[in-house]
Coordinates of C-alpha atoms and ligand atoms in Angstrom, one line a residue:
M12 CA 0.0 0.6 -0.3
D13 CA 2.9 2.2 1.1
C14 CA 2.7 3.1 -3.7
V15 CA 0.7 5.2 -4.9
Y16 CA -0.8 3.0 -7.9
K17 CA -1.4 0.5 -5.5
N18 CA -4.2 2.4 -2.8
P19 CA -7.7 1.9 -4.0
S20 CA -8.8 5.1 -3.7
A21 CA -6.4 7.1 -4.8
P22 CA -7.9 8.8 -8.4
I23 CA -6.9 6.6 -11.2
E24 CA -5.6 8.7 -13.2
E25 CA -2.5 9.0 -9.9
R26 CA -2.2 5.3 -10.3
V27 CA -1.7 5.0 -14.1
K28 CA 1.0 8.0 -13.5
D29 CA 2.8 6.1 -10.8
L30 CA 3.5 3.0 -11.8
L31 CA 3.9 4.1 -15.2
S32 CA 6.8 6.0 -13.7
R33 CA 8.5 2.9 -11.4
M34 CA 8.2 0.6 -15.4
T35 CA 11.1 0.0 -16.8
L36 CA 11.2 -0.6 -21.4
D37 CA 10.8 -4.5 -21.0
E38 CA 7.6 -3.9 -18.6
K39 CA 6.0 -1.6 -20.2
I40 CA 6.6 -3.5 -24.1
G41 CA 5.0 -6.4 -22.5
Q42 CA 2.4 -4.9 -21.2
M43 CA 1.1 -3.6 -25.6
T44 CA 1.6 -7.7 -26.2
Q45 CA -1.1 -9.9 -25.7
I46 CA -0.9 -14.2 -26.4
E47 CA -2.5 -17.6 -27.3
R48 CA -2.8 -19.0 -24.1
G49 CA -2.0 -21.9 -25.6
V50 CA 1.8 -20.8 -25.0
A51 CA 0.7 -18.8 -22.6
T52 CA 3.9 -20.1 -19.8
L53 CA 4.2 -19.0 -16.6
S54 CA 7.2 -18.5 -16.4
V55 CA 6.7 -16.1 -19.5
I56 CA 3.8 -13.8 -18.4
T57 CA 5.9 -13.2 -15.0
E58 CA 9.1 -12.8 -17.0
L59 CA 7.8 -10.6 -19.0
S60 CA 5.2 -8.7 -17.7
I61 CA 2.6 -9.9 -20.7
G62 CA -0.4 -7.7 -21.1
S63 CA -3.3 -10.0 -21.2
I64 CA -4.4 -13.1 -23.1
L65 CA -6.8 -14.5 -24.9
S66 CA -8.4 -17.3 -26.2
V67 CA -8.4 -17.3 -30.1
G68 CA -11.6 -18.4 -31.5
G69 CA -13.0 -21.7 -29.3
S70 CA -9.3 -22.4 -27.8
A71 CA -10.1 -23.6 -24.2
P72 CA -8.3 -25.6 -21.5
Y73 CA -9.8 -29.2 -23.3
E74 CA -12.9 -29.8 -25.5
D75 CA -16.5 -29.4 -23.8
A76 CA -14.5 -27.5 -20.2
P77 CA -17.4 -26.5 -17.9
S78 CA -17.0 -22.7 -16.8
E79 CA -15.0 -23.9 -13.2
A80 CA -12.0 -25.1 -15.9
W81 CA -11.6 -21.7 -18.1
A82 CA -11.8 -20.3 -14.2
D83 CA -9.6 -22.6 -12.4
M84 CA -6.6 -22.1 -16.5
V85 CA -8.0 -17.6 -16.2
D86 CA -7.1 -17.9 -12.1
G87 CA -3.7 -19.7 -12.9
F88 CA -2.3 -17.2 -14.9
Q89 CA -3.2 -14.7 -13.2
K90 CA -1.2 -15.2 -10.5
A91 CA 1.5 -16.1 -12.9
A92 CA 0.9 -11.7 -13.7
L93 CA 0.9 -11.2 -9.8
G94 CA 3.5 -12.8 -9.4
S95 CA 5.8 -10.5 -11.6
R96 CA 8.1 -7.1 -11.0
L97 CA 5.1 -4.7 -10.5
G98 CA 1.9 -8.0 -10.6
I99 CA 0.1 -5.7 -12.8
P100 CA -3.0 -8.2 -13.1
L101 CA -3.9 -9.4 -17.0
L102 CA -7.3 -8.8 -18.6
Y103 CA -8.7 -12.7 -20.4
G104 CA -9.9 -11.8 -23.8
V105 CA -12.2 -14.2 -25.5
D106 CA -14.9 -13.9 -28.3
A107 CA -18.0 -13.6 -26.3
I108 CA -20.4 -12.3 -28.9
H109 CA -23.2 -14.0 -28.4
G110 CA -23.3 -15.4 -24.6
N111 CA -19.5 -16.8 -23.2
N112 CA -19.8 -19.6 -26.7
N113 CA -16.4 -21.2 -25.8
V114 CA -17.9 -23.1 -22.7
Y115 CA -19.9 -26.1 -22.7
G116 CA -23.9 -25.3 -20.8
A117 CA -23.7 -22.0 -21.2
T118 CA -26.7 -19.8 -22.6
I119 CA -26.0 -19.1 -26.2
F120 CA -28.5 -15.9 -27.4
P121 CA -29.2 -15.0 -31.0
Q122 CA -26.4 -13.5 -32.8
N123 CA -27.1 -10.4 -33.6
V124 CA -28.4 -10.1 -36.8
G125 CA -31.3 -12.6 -35.4
L126 CA -30.9 -9.4 -32.3
G127 CA -31.0 -6.2 -34.5
A128 CA -34.1 -7.6 -35.9
T129 CA -35.6 -6.8 -32.2
R130 CA -34.8 -3.5 -32.1
D131 CA -34.9 -3.5 -28.5
A132 CA -32.0 -1.9 -27.2
D133 CA -33.2 -3.1 -23.2
L134 CA -33.0 -6.6 -24.4
A135 CA -29.9 -5.2 -25.9
Q136 CA -28.4 -3.9 -22.8
K137 CA -29.7 -7.3 -20.4
I138 CA -27.8 -9.7 -22.9
G139 CA -25.4 -8.1 -22.1
M140 CA -25.2 -8.1 -18.6
V141 CA -25.9 -11.8 -18.4
T142 CA -23.0 -12.5 -20.8
A143 CA -20.7 -10.4 -18.9
L144 CA -22.1 -12.9 -15.6
E145 CA -20.6 -15.9 -17.0
V146 CA -18.0 -13.9 -18.7
R147 CA -16.9 -13.2 -15.1
A148 CA -17.3 -16.6 -13.7
C149 CA -14.7 -18.3 -15.7
G150 CA -12.4 -15.9 -13.7
I151 CA -12.6 -13.9 -17.9
N152 CA -12.1 -10.2 -18.0
Y153 CA -12.9 -8.8 -21.2
N154 CA -15.0 -9.7 -24.0
F155 CA -13.9 -9.1 -27.7
A156 CA -18.0 -7.8 -28.7
P157 CA -19.9 -6.0 -29.5
C158 CA -19.3 -5.8 -33.1
V159 CA -20.5 -2.9 -34.0
A160 CA -20.3 -2.9 -37.8
V161 CA -23.0 -1.6 -40.7
C162 CA -23.4 -4.5 -42.1
K163 CA -23.9 -3.0 -45.5
D164 CA -23.7 -5.8 -48.3
P165 CA -24.8 -9.6 -47.0
R166 CA -22.7 -11.5 -48.9
W167 CA -19.8 -10.9 -46.1
G168 CA -19.6 -13.6 -44.0
R169 CA -19.8 -11.8 -40.4
C170 CA -23.2 -10.5 -41.2
Y171 CA -24.4 -12.0 -38.7
E172 CA -21.7 -10.3 -36.0
S173 CA -24.0 -7.2 -37.3
Y174 CA -27.0 -5.3 -35.6
G175 CA -28.0 -4.5 -39.6
E176 CA -27.2 -2.6 -41.7
E177 CA -28.3 0.5 -40.6
T178 CA -26.5 3.2 -39.5
E179 CA -29.3 3.4 -36.8
L180 CA -30.6 1.1 -35.4
I181 CA -27.1 0.0 -35.0
R182 CA -26.5 2.7 -32.7
K183 CA -29.4 1.9 -30.9
M184 CA -28.2 -1.9 -30.2
T185 CA -25.1 -0.5 -28.6
S186 CA -26.9 -0.6 -25.6
I187 CA -25.1 -4.0 -24.9
V188 CA -22.2 -2.6 -23.7
T189 CA -23.6 -1.0 -20.8
G190 CA -25.0 -4.5 -20.0
L191 CA -21.4 -5.7 -21.0
Q192 CA -19.4 -3.1 -18.1
G193 CA -21.8 -1.4 -16.0
Q194 CA -24.0 2.1 -16.6
P195 CA -21.3 5.1 -15.8
P196 CA -23.3 7.6 -12.9
P197 CA -24.7 10.8 -14.0
G198 CA -20.9 13.2 -13.5
Y199 CA -19.2 11.0 -15.0
P200 CA -15.4 11.4 -17.1
K201 CA -17.4 12.0 -20.8
N202 CA -16.1 9.4 -22.8
Y203 CA -14.2 7.3 -20.8
P204 CA -13.6 3.4 -19.7
F205 CA -16.5 2.9 -17.5
L206 CA -16.4 -0.3 -15.6
S207 CA -18.8 -1.0 -12.1
G208 CA -18.2 -4.5 -10.4
S209 CA -16.5 -8.5 -10.3
D210 CA -19.6 -9.0 -12.0
K211 CA -19.1 -7.2 -15.6
V212 CA -15.9 -7.1 -17.9
V213 CA -13.9 -5.3 -19.9
A214 CA -16.1 -4.5 -23.7
C215 CA -14.3 -3.8 -26.7
A216 CA -16.2 -1.9 -29.8
K217 CA -15.3 -3.7 -33.2
H218 CA -13.6 -3.8 -35.9
F219 CA -12.8 0.3 -36.3
V220 CA -14.1 0.8 -39.2
G221 CA -15.8 0.3 -42.1
D222 CA -15.5 -3.4 -42.1
G223 CA -19.0 -4.4 -43.3
G224 CA -18.8 -1.5 -46.1
T225 CA -16.2 -3.7 -48.1
E226 CA -16.5 -4.2 -51.7
R227 CA -18.8 -7.0 -53.1
G228 CA -18.8 -7.7 -49.0
I229 CA -15.7 -8.8 -48.7
N230 CA -13.7 -9.8 -45.6
E231 CA -11.1 -8.4 -44.2
G232 CA -11.3 -5.8 -48.4
N233 CA -11.6 -2.8 -48.9
T234 CA -14.3 0.7 -48.2
I235 CA -14.5 2.9 -50.4
S236 CA -16.0 6.2 -50.0
S237 CA -15.5 10.0 -49.1
Y238 CA -14.6 10.1 -44.4
D239 CA -18.3 12.4 -44.1
D240 CA -19.8 9.1 -44.8
L241 CA -17.5 6.5 -42.9
E242 CA -18.4 9.5 -40.4
R243 CA -22.5 8.9 -40.5
I244 CA -22.8 5.2 -41.8
H245 CA -19.4 3.4 -39.6
I246 CA -18.2 5.3 -37.9
A247 CA -21.5 6.9 -35.8
P248 CA -22.1 3.9 -33.4
Y249 CA -18.9 4.0 -31.7
I250 CA -19.4 8.0 -30.6
D251 CA -22.2 6.0 -28.6
C252 CA -20.0 3.0 -27.5
I253 CA -17.3 6.0 -26.8
S254 CA -20.1 8.0 -24.4
Q255 CA -20.9 4.5 -22.4
G256 CA -17.4 4.3 -21.8
V257 CA -16.7 1.4 -23.1
C258 CA -13.0 0.6 -22.7
T259 CA -11.0 -0.6 -26.0
V260 CA -11.6 -1.0 -29.3
M261 CA -10.3 -3.4 -32.2
A262 CA -8.6 -2.0 -35.8
S263 CA -10.6 -4.2 -37.9
Y264 CA -8.5 -6.3 -40.7
S265 CA -10.2 -4.2 -43.6
K266 CA -9.3 -0.9 -45.4
W267 CA -10.6 2.4 -45.7
N268 CA -9.8 3.4 -50.0
G269 CA -6.8 1.4 -49.4
C270 CA -5.2 1.7 -46.2
H271 CA -4.7 -0.7 -43.5
L272 CA -6.7 0.7 -40.6
H273 CA -4.2 -0.8 -38.7
A274 CA -1.8 1.6 -40.5
S275 CA -4.2 5.2 -40.2
H276 CA -2.6 7.3 -37.9
F277 CA -5.6 9.8 -39.6
L278 CA -8.2 6.9 -37.8
L279 CA -6.8 5.4 -35.1
T280 CA -5.1 8.4 -33.8
E281 CA -6.4 12.4 -35.0
V282 CA -10.2 10.6 -35.3
L283 CA -10.9 7.8 -32.4
K284 CA -8.3 9.3 -29.9
E285 CA -8.4 13.4 -30.7
K286 CA -11.6 14.0 -32.2
L287 CA -13.8 11.0 -30.9
G288 CA -11.7 11.6 -27.0
F289 CA -11.5 8.3 -26.8
K290 CA -9.3 7.8 -23.7
G291 CA -9.5 3.5 -23.1
F292 CA -7.0 1.2 -25.6
V293 CA -7.1 0.8 -29.0
I294 CA -5.8 -2.9 -29.9
T295 CA -5.2 -4.6 -33.1
D296 CA -6.8 -8.0 -34.3
S297 CA -5.7 -11.1 -34.4
E298 CA -2.0 -11.1 -35.7
A299 CA -2.9 -8.6 -37.7
L300 CA 0.7 -7.2 -37.7
D301 CA 1.6 -10.4 -39.7
R302 CA -0.6 -9.1 -42.4
L303 CA 0.2 -5.7 -43.7
Y304 CA 2.7 -7.0 -46.1
H305 CA 2.2 -9.5 -48.1
P306 CA 3.2 -13.0 -47.9
H307 CA 1.9 -12.5 -44.5
G308 CA 4.0 -12.1 -42.2
S309 CA 6.6 -10.0 -44.5
N310 CA 7.6 -6.7 -43.5
Y311 CA 7.6 -7.4 -39.5
D312 CA 9.3 -5.2 -38.2
Q313 CA 7.9 -2.4 -40.0
S314 CA 4.8 -3.3 -40.1
I315 CA 5.1 -2.7 -36.0
L316 CA 6.2 0.3 -36.5
T317 CA 3.4 1.6 -38.3
A318 CA 0.8 0.2 -37.0
I319 CA 2.5 1.5 -33.0
N320 CA 2.8 4.8 -34.9
A321 CA -0.5 4.7 -36.3
G322 CA -2.1 4.5 -32.5
I323 CA -2.2 0.6 -31.6
D324 CA -2.0 0.5 -28.1
M325 CA -2.4 -3.0 -28.0
V326 CA -1.1 -6.1 -29.9
M327 CA -3.4 -9.0 -30.1
V328 CA 0.0 -11.4 -31.7
P329 CA -0.5 -13.5 -30.8
F330 CA 2.0 -16.7 -31.3
R331 CA 5.7 -15.3 -31.8
Y332 CA 5.5 -13.2 -28.8
Q333 CA 9.3 -12.6 -29.1
L334 CA 9.9 -11.8 -32.1
F335 CA 7.5 -9.1 -31.8
L336 CA 9.0 -7.7 -28.6
D337 CA 11.8 -7.5 -29.9
H338 CA 11.0 -5.9 -32.3
L339 CA 8.7 -3.7 -30.7
R340 CA 11.9 -2.5 -28.3
C341 CA 14.7 -2.4 -31.0
L342 CA 12.2 0.0 -33.0
V343 CA 11.8 2.1 -29.2
E344 CA 15.5 1.8 -28.5
S345 CA 16.3 2.9 -32.7
G346 CA 14.0 6.6 -31.5
K347 CA 11.8 5.3 -34.8
I348 CA 9.1 4.9 -32.0
P349 CA 8.8 7.5 -29.8
M350 CA 9.0 6.8 -26.4
T351 CA 6.3 8.9 -25.6
R352 CA 3.7 7.2 -28.5
I353 CA 4.6 3.7 -25.7
D354 CA 3.4 5.9 -22.6
D355 CA 0.5 6.6 -24.1
A356 CA -0.6 3.5 -25.4
V357 CA 0.5 1.7 -21.5
E358 CA -0.9 5.0 -19.6
R359 CA -4.2 3.9 -21.7
I360 CA -3.9 -0.3 -21.4
L361 CA -3.1 0.6 -17.2
R362 CA -6.3 3.1 -17.1
V363 CA -8.5 0.4 -18.1
K364 CA -7.0 -2.5 -16.2
F365 CA -7.4 -0.1 -12.5
V366 CA -10.9 1.2 -14.5
S367 CA -11.6 -2.3 -14.2
G368 CA -11.3 -3.2 -11.4
A369 CA -8.9 -5.7 -11.7
F370 CA -5.7 -4.8 -8.7
E371 CA -8.8 -5.2 -6.5
N372 CA -10.0 -8.3 -7.9
P373 CA -7.7 -10.6 -10.6
L374 CA -9.1 -13.6 -9.8
S375 CA -11.9 -15.1 -10.7
D376 CA -15.3 -15.8 -7.9
R377 CA -16.7 -18.7 -7.7
S378 CA -19.8 -17.4 -6.4
L379 CA -20.7 -17.3 -10.2
L380 CA -20.7 -20.1 -10.7
D381 CA -24.1 -21.3 -10.7
T382 CA -25.2 -18.2 -13.5
V383 CA -24.0 -20.4 -16.1
G384 CA -26.7 -21.5 -18.0
C385 CA -28.8 -21.1 -15.0
N386 CA -33.4 -21.2 -16.2
H387 CA -33.5 -17.3 -16.0
H388 CA -30.7 -16.3 -18.0
R389 CA -32.0 -19.8 -20.1
E390 CA -36.0 -17.5 -20.3
L391 CA -34.1 -14.6 -22.1
A392 CA -32.6 -15.9 -24.6
R393 CA -35.2 -17.9 -25.6
V394 CA -37.5 -14.3 -24.9
A395 CA -35.2 -13.5 -27.3
V396 CA -35.4 -16.1 -30.6
R397 CA -39.1 -15.0 -29.8
K398 CA -39.0 -11.2 -31.2
S399 CA -35.7 -11.8 -33.5
L400 CA -38.2 -13.6 -35.8
V401 CA -39.2 -11.9 -39.1
L402 CA -42.7 -12.8 -41.0
L403 CA -42.6 -13.1 -43.8
K404 CA -45.0 -14.5 -45.8
N405 CA -48.3 -16.6 -43.7
G406 CA -51.1 -18.1 -45.9
K407 CA -50.5 -18.5 -50.1
D408 CA -53.8 -15.9 -49.8
I409 CA -53.5 -13.4 -47.0
T410 CA -57.4 -13.2 -45.5
K411 CA -56.3 -17.4 -44.4
P412 CA -53.4 -16.8 -42.3
F413 CA -51.7 -20.1 -42.4
L414 CA -49.5 -19.5 -38.8
P415 CA -50.2 -20.1 -35.7
L416 CA -50.2 -23.6 -36.6
D417 CA -52.7 -26.2 -35.1
R418 CA -50.6 -27.1 -32.3
K419 CA -53.5 -30.5 -31.5
A420 CA -53.2 -32.1 -34.9
K421 CA -53.1 -34.8 -35.6
R422 CA -50.0 -35.5 -37.1
I423 CA -46.8 -32.8 -38.4
L424 CA -44.1 -33.6 -41.0
L425 CA -40.8 -31.9 -39.6
A426 CA -38.3 -31.6 -42.0
G427 CA -34.9 -30.8 -42.1
K428 CA -30.8 -30.8 -40.5
H429 CA -31.4 -27.4 -39.3
A430 CA -34.9 -28.9 -36.9
D431 CA -32.1 -31.3 -34.6
D432 CA -29.2 -29.5 -35.0
L433 CA -27.8 -27.7 -32.0
G434 CA -25.0 -26.4 -33.5
F435 CA -26.0 -26.1 -36.7
Q436 CA -29.2 -23.3 -34.6
C437 CA -25.7 -21.5 -32.7
G438 CA -23.9 -20.8 -36.5
G439 CA -20.7 -19.1 -36.0
W440 CA -17.8 -18.5 -31.9
T441 CA -19.9 -21.6 -30.8
K442 CA -18.1 -23.4 -29.2
T443 CA -15.2 -23.6 -31.9
W444 CA -13.8 -20.9 -33.8
E445 CA -15.9 -21.6 -36.5
G446 CA -19.0 -23.7 -35.1
M447 CA -19.9 -27.6 -36.1
G448 CA -23.2 -29.5 -36.6
G449 CA -25.2 -31.6 -33.4
R450 CA -25.9 -31.6 -30.0
I451 CA -22.4 -29.0 -29.0
T452 CA -23.5 -28.0 -26.3
I453 CA -26.9 -28.2 -23.5
G454 CA -29.7 -26.9 -25.0
T455 CA -33.1 -27.5 -27.2
T456 CA -33.6 -27.8 -30.5
I457 CA -37.3 -26.6 -32.9
L458 CA -37.7 -30.5 -33.0
D459 CA -37.1 -30.7 -28.7
A460 CA -39.3 -28.4 -29.0
M461 CA -41.5 -29.9 -30.8
K462 CA -42.2 -32.3 -28.6
D463 CA -42.7 -30.1 -25.8
A464 CA -45.2 -27.7 -28.0
V465 CA -47.5 -30.3 -29.2
G466 CA -50.4 -31.7 -27.8
G467 CA -51.1 -35.3 -26.1
E468 CA -53.0 -36.9 -29.1
T469 CA -49.8 -35.3 -31.9
E470 CA -47.5 -37.2 -33.7
V471 CA -44.9 -35.9 -34.5
V472 CA -42.1 -37.3 -37.3
Y473 CA -38.9 -36.2 -37.3
E474 CA -37.1 -36.2 -41.5
E475 CA -34.1 -35.3 -41.4
N476 CA -34.2 -36.2 -45.6
P477 CA -37.6 -37.1 -46.2
S478 CA -37.6 -38.5 -49.9
P479 CA -41.5 -39.4 -51.9
D480 CA -41.9 -43.0 -49.8
T481 CA -42.0 -40.6 -46.5
F482 CA -46.1 -39.1 -48.3
A483 CA -46.2 -43.0 -49.4
S484 CA -47.8 -44.9 -46.3
Q485 CA -48.8 -41.0 -44.5
D486 CA -50.9 -38.2 -44.0
F487 CA -49.3 -35.4 -42.5
S488 CA -52.2 -31.9 -41.5
Y489 CA -49.1 -29.9 -41.9
S490 CA -44.6 -29.6 -42.0
I491 CA -42.1 -28.0 -40.2
V492 CA -39.5 -27.7 -42.9
V493 CA -36.1 -26.1 -41.4
V494 CA -33.4 -25.2 -43.7
G495 CA -30.6 -22.6 -43.6
E496 CA -26.6 -22.3 -44.1
P497 CA -24.0 -24.4 -41.9
P498 CA -22.0 -23.0 -39.6
Y499 CA -18.9 -20.6 -40.8
C500 CA -16.9 -17.1 -40.1
E501 CA -15.4 -15.4 -41.2
S502 CA -14.1 -15.2 -44.7
G503 CA -15.4 -18.5 -44.4
G504 CA -18.5 -16.9 -44.3
D505 CA -17.9 -14.7 -48.0
S506 CA -21.0 -16.0 -50.4
Q507 CA -21.5 -14.5 -54.0
D508 CA -24.8 -16.3 -54.3
L509 CA -25.7 -16.2 -51.0
R510 CA -28.2 -19.2 -52.5
I511 CA -29.6 -22.0 -49.3
P512 CA -26.8 -24.5 -48.7
L513 CA -27.4 -28.1 -48.2
G514 CA -30.1 -28.9 -51.0
G515 CA -32.7 -26.6 -48.9
E516 CA -34.4 -25.0 -52.1
E517 CA -35.0 -29.3 -53.0
L518 CA -35.8 -30.5 -49.3
I519 CA -39.0 -27.5 -49.7
S520 CA -40.6 -28.3 -53.1
L521 CA -40.0 -31.6 -52.2
V522 CA -42.6 -31.4 -48.7
A523 CA -44.0 -27.8 -50.2
D524 CA -45.4 -30.2 -53.4
R525 CA -46.9 -33.0 -51.2
V526 CA -48.2 -30.9 -47.2
P527 CA -49.3 -27.0 -46.4
T528 CA -45.8 -26.1 -45.2
L529 CA -44.4 -23.6 -43.0
V530 CA -40.2 -22.5 -43.6
I531 CA -38.3 -22.3 -41.3
L532 CA -34.8 -20.8 -42.8
I533 CA -31.0 -20.8 -39.6
S534 CA -29.3 -18.3 -41.2
G535 CA -27.0 -15.0 -40.8
R536 CA -28.1 -13.4 -43.4
P537 CA -31.2 -13.2 -46.3
L538 CA -30.3 -15.5 -48.9
Y539 CA -32.1 -16.3 -52.0
I540 CA -35.4 -16.7 -52.6
E541 CA -36.4 -18.3 -56.2
P542 CA -40.1 -16.3 -56.3
L543 CA -41.5 -20.1 -57.1
L544 CA -39.6 -21.5 -54.2
L545 CA -41.7 -19.1 -51.6
E546 CA -44.9 -19.4 -53.9
K547 CA -44.3 -23.2 -52.5
M548 CA -44.2 -22.1 -49.2
D549 CA -47.9 -21.5 -47.4
A550 CA -45.3 -19.6 -44.5
F551 CA -41.7 -18.4 -44.6
V552 CA -40.1 -16.9 -40.7
A553 CA -36.6 -16.2 -40.7
A554 CA -35.0 -17.5 -37.3
W555 CA -31.3 -16.6 -38.1
L556 CA -29.3 -17.8 -35.8
P557 CA -31.5 -18.0 -32.2
G558 CA -28.8 -19.5 -30.7
T559 CA -29.4 -23.0 -27.8
E560 CA -32.7 -22.0 -26.8
G561 CA -35.4 -23.1 -29.5
A562 CA -38.6 -23.2 -28.2
G563 CA -38.4 -19.2 -28.6
I564 CA -39.3 -20.7 -32.2
T565 CA -42.2 -22.9 -31.6
D566 CA -43.7 -19.9 -28.1
V567 CA -44.6 -18.0 -31.7
I568 CA -45.0 -20.3 -34.8
F569 CA -47.9 -22.5 -32.7
G570 CA -49.1 -18.8 -31.8
D571 CA -48.0 -18.4 -27.3
F572 CA -46.4 -15.7 -28.3
E573 CA -46.8 -13.0 -30.9
F574 CA -44.4 -11.7 -33.7
Q575 CA -42.7 -8.5 -33.8
G576 CA -39.4 -9.0 -34.9
R577 CA -38.5 -6.9 -38.2
L578 CA -36.0 -7.9 -40.9
P579 CA -32.4 -5.5 -41.0
M580 CA -30.9 -6.4 -43.1
T581 CA -33.1 -5.3 -47.5
W582 CA -33.8 -9.2 -48.6
F583 CA -32.5 -9.1 -51.8
K584 CA -34.2 -10.5 -54.6
S585 CA -31.6 -11.2 -56.6
V586 CA -27.4 -11.0 -56.0
D587 CA -27.5 -9.0 -58.8
Q588 CA -28.3 -6.6 -57.0
L589 CA -25.8 -6.1 -54.3
P590 CA -25.2 -3.6 -52.2
M591 CA -29.0 -3.4 -51.8
H592 CA -30.1 -0.1 -49.5
Q593 CA -33.3 1.9 -49.3
E594 CA -30.1 5.4 -49.9
R595 CA -29.1 3.3 -53.3
N596 CA -31.1 4.8 -56.0
S597 CA -33.1 1.4 -56.8
Y598 CA -34.4 0.3 -54.7
E599 CA -36.3 -2.7 -55.6
P600 CA -36.2 -5.6 -52.0
L601 CA -38.4 -8.6 -52.4
F602 CA -38.5 -7.4 -48.8
P603 CA -38.1 -4.1 -47.7
F604 CA -35.1 -2.5 -44.4
G605 CA -37.9 -3.1 -41.9
Y606 CA -41.0 -5.4 -42.8
G607 CA -42.2 -8.2 -41.2
L608 CA -45.6 -8.6 -40.2
T609 CA -47.8 -10.3 -37.2
S610 CA -49.5 -14.0 -37.1
K611 CA -52.7 -12.1 -38.7
N612 CA -51.1 -10.1 -41.5
K613 CA -50.0 -6.7 -40.9
V614 CA -47.3 -5.5 -41.0
L615 CA -45.8 -3.9 -38.9
Ligands
GLC16 C1 -10.2 -12.6 -35.3 C2 -11.5 -12.1 -35.4 C3 -11.5 -10.6 -34.5 C4 -11.3 -11.9 -32.9 C5 -10.0 -11.7 -33.0 C6 -10.0 -13.0 -31.0 O1 -9.8 -13.0 -36.6 O2 -11.8 -11.4 -36.9 O3 -13.4 -10.7 -34.3 O4 -12.2 -10.5 -31.6 O5 -9.3 -12.6 -34.1 O6 -10.2 -13.5 -31.6

């Protein structure tokens, strides 16, 4: 307690200044370094004063590791950091982008595109609070969320990580930041990082800036626009995040008018830090400094020089940390990177760590473990699923709505792999980086939910791949066909044709030609719907990527709750129209941005 920086009642800025004054160059650059858990030995953490560790993608202590195993792992890393000369605690970062999605048994919420369909800022904030709880239960104190991309083209593989195509919608949903970090009290310093307690996490607004505006939706591509348009469309949500006290911002892999965001002093320093007044820290994306030049990894020295001088404060290395540290040390000692830049970066990192309470509460709070995947959290996720569903067609004759369905029908055909696959329901960033099919965690598939929802006399026949024979021997009152996309992530999700994959189109035709059919689409974005196919459907629901609580879907299709979701993205007629949004001259969508029906065919 003899040092100011160890005194919790001392003003944050005095603690920052005191601690910075005690640090060696090696300790300073160590704090600017984020490494992957797989290379983080206890001695490296202690000796190099590493500032942060992360789980890249789905990197976990072991497969299906429960929260307690995560907490044990993170506490181990933290104790190593506390054992360093100055005892500076770690930030441990994960991508908990729709719940604590790496952790077995955690509550998995609808992906952001589905939350965008709800337009419910309070819901987003509550989801942030629950996510923070389930993340902190694992000892983790840093979350690389929210993604506040404005997705201007559904061909982008990360469309589902965005709340939608319209800036004002994304701005509204930034309320998740105060859910994750807590609400700054009246009179709190403007644009200053905030965090309110040991059940909150450091948030990260990403990916700054224009990640959702690239040409043809190419991931990590190039956003071409005037500065005014960039600010009006893509920067605006960051203003809301900063005003809510967001602690960190992640730079985008993408480029603006051909300039890498990670190399842009104008955008990272002059705009983000000076014009917008951001006082937290800017972190790179994973291995982003390896990608500034081609081939990847080349000119690493030059990449570090450019990025740090542009305004990067912490580098998500995450593997070749010794090479990074050696280069950075040389660049500082040679004067190519001024010490003032290093001090600014480290001040920002320390500021966030002091604000986060990590010095006072560095270790996991095991009393939170029971909150992970608890019924209360799953009920919130179920509410989110209900509110996210968008009804796009209800009845071949709108005066005769097809929904709500009769739960006491004699026999119902449920068809399609997506009707009984929890991994498909959750999408990417779930259990693993790219996601995967199967019963990947604890949750409720649509088939599970159907069995609970229908009457005791009703028979539900599930066929993943029905054939004409399915219909030869039995009659069905109606069918529910669930099709869509398999899980994907980042560039793996980029698509230029946006067709319903996995034989979904054929499945719809096979069933709808024989039985009255509701089609439910499980996807990260609007997909191409052939006009004849839409005509065959008796009803059509966009369910996005709902997460673990599939009962939210049956709640609505059987009429216990009304549809209220509205499109967060324009539904195109043809990919040749893309990019198409209301700002464009020719706007002739299949369904416009904001469209959605009630079960009585009233336009919301
Ligand atoms: C990824 C993503 C970023 C994520 C980071 C850490 O490449 O672009 O959104 O937070 O790496 O997993």
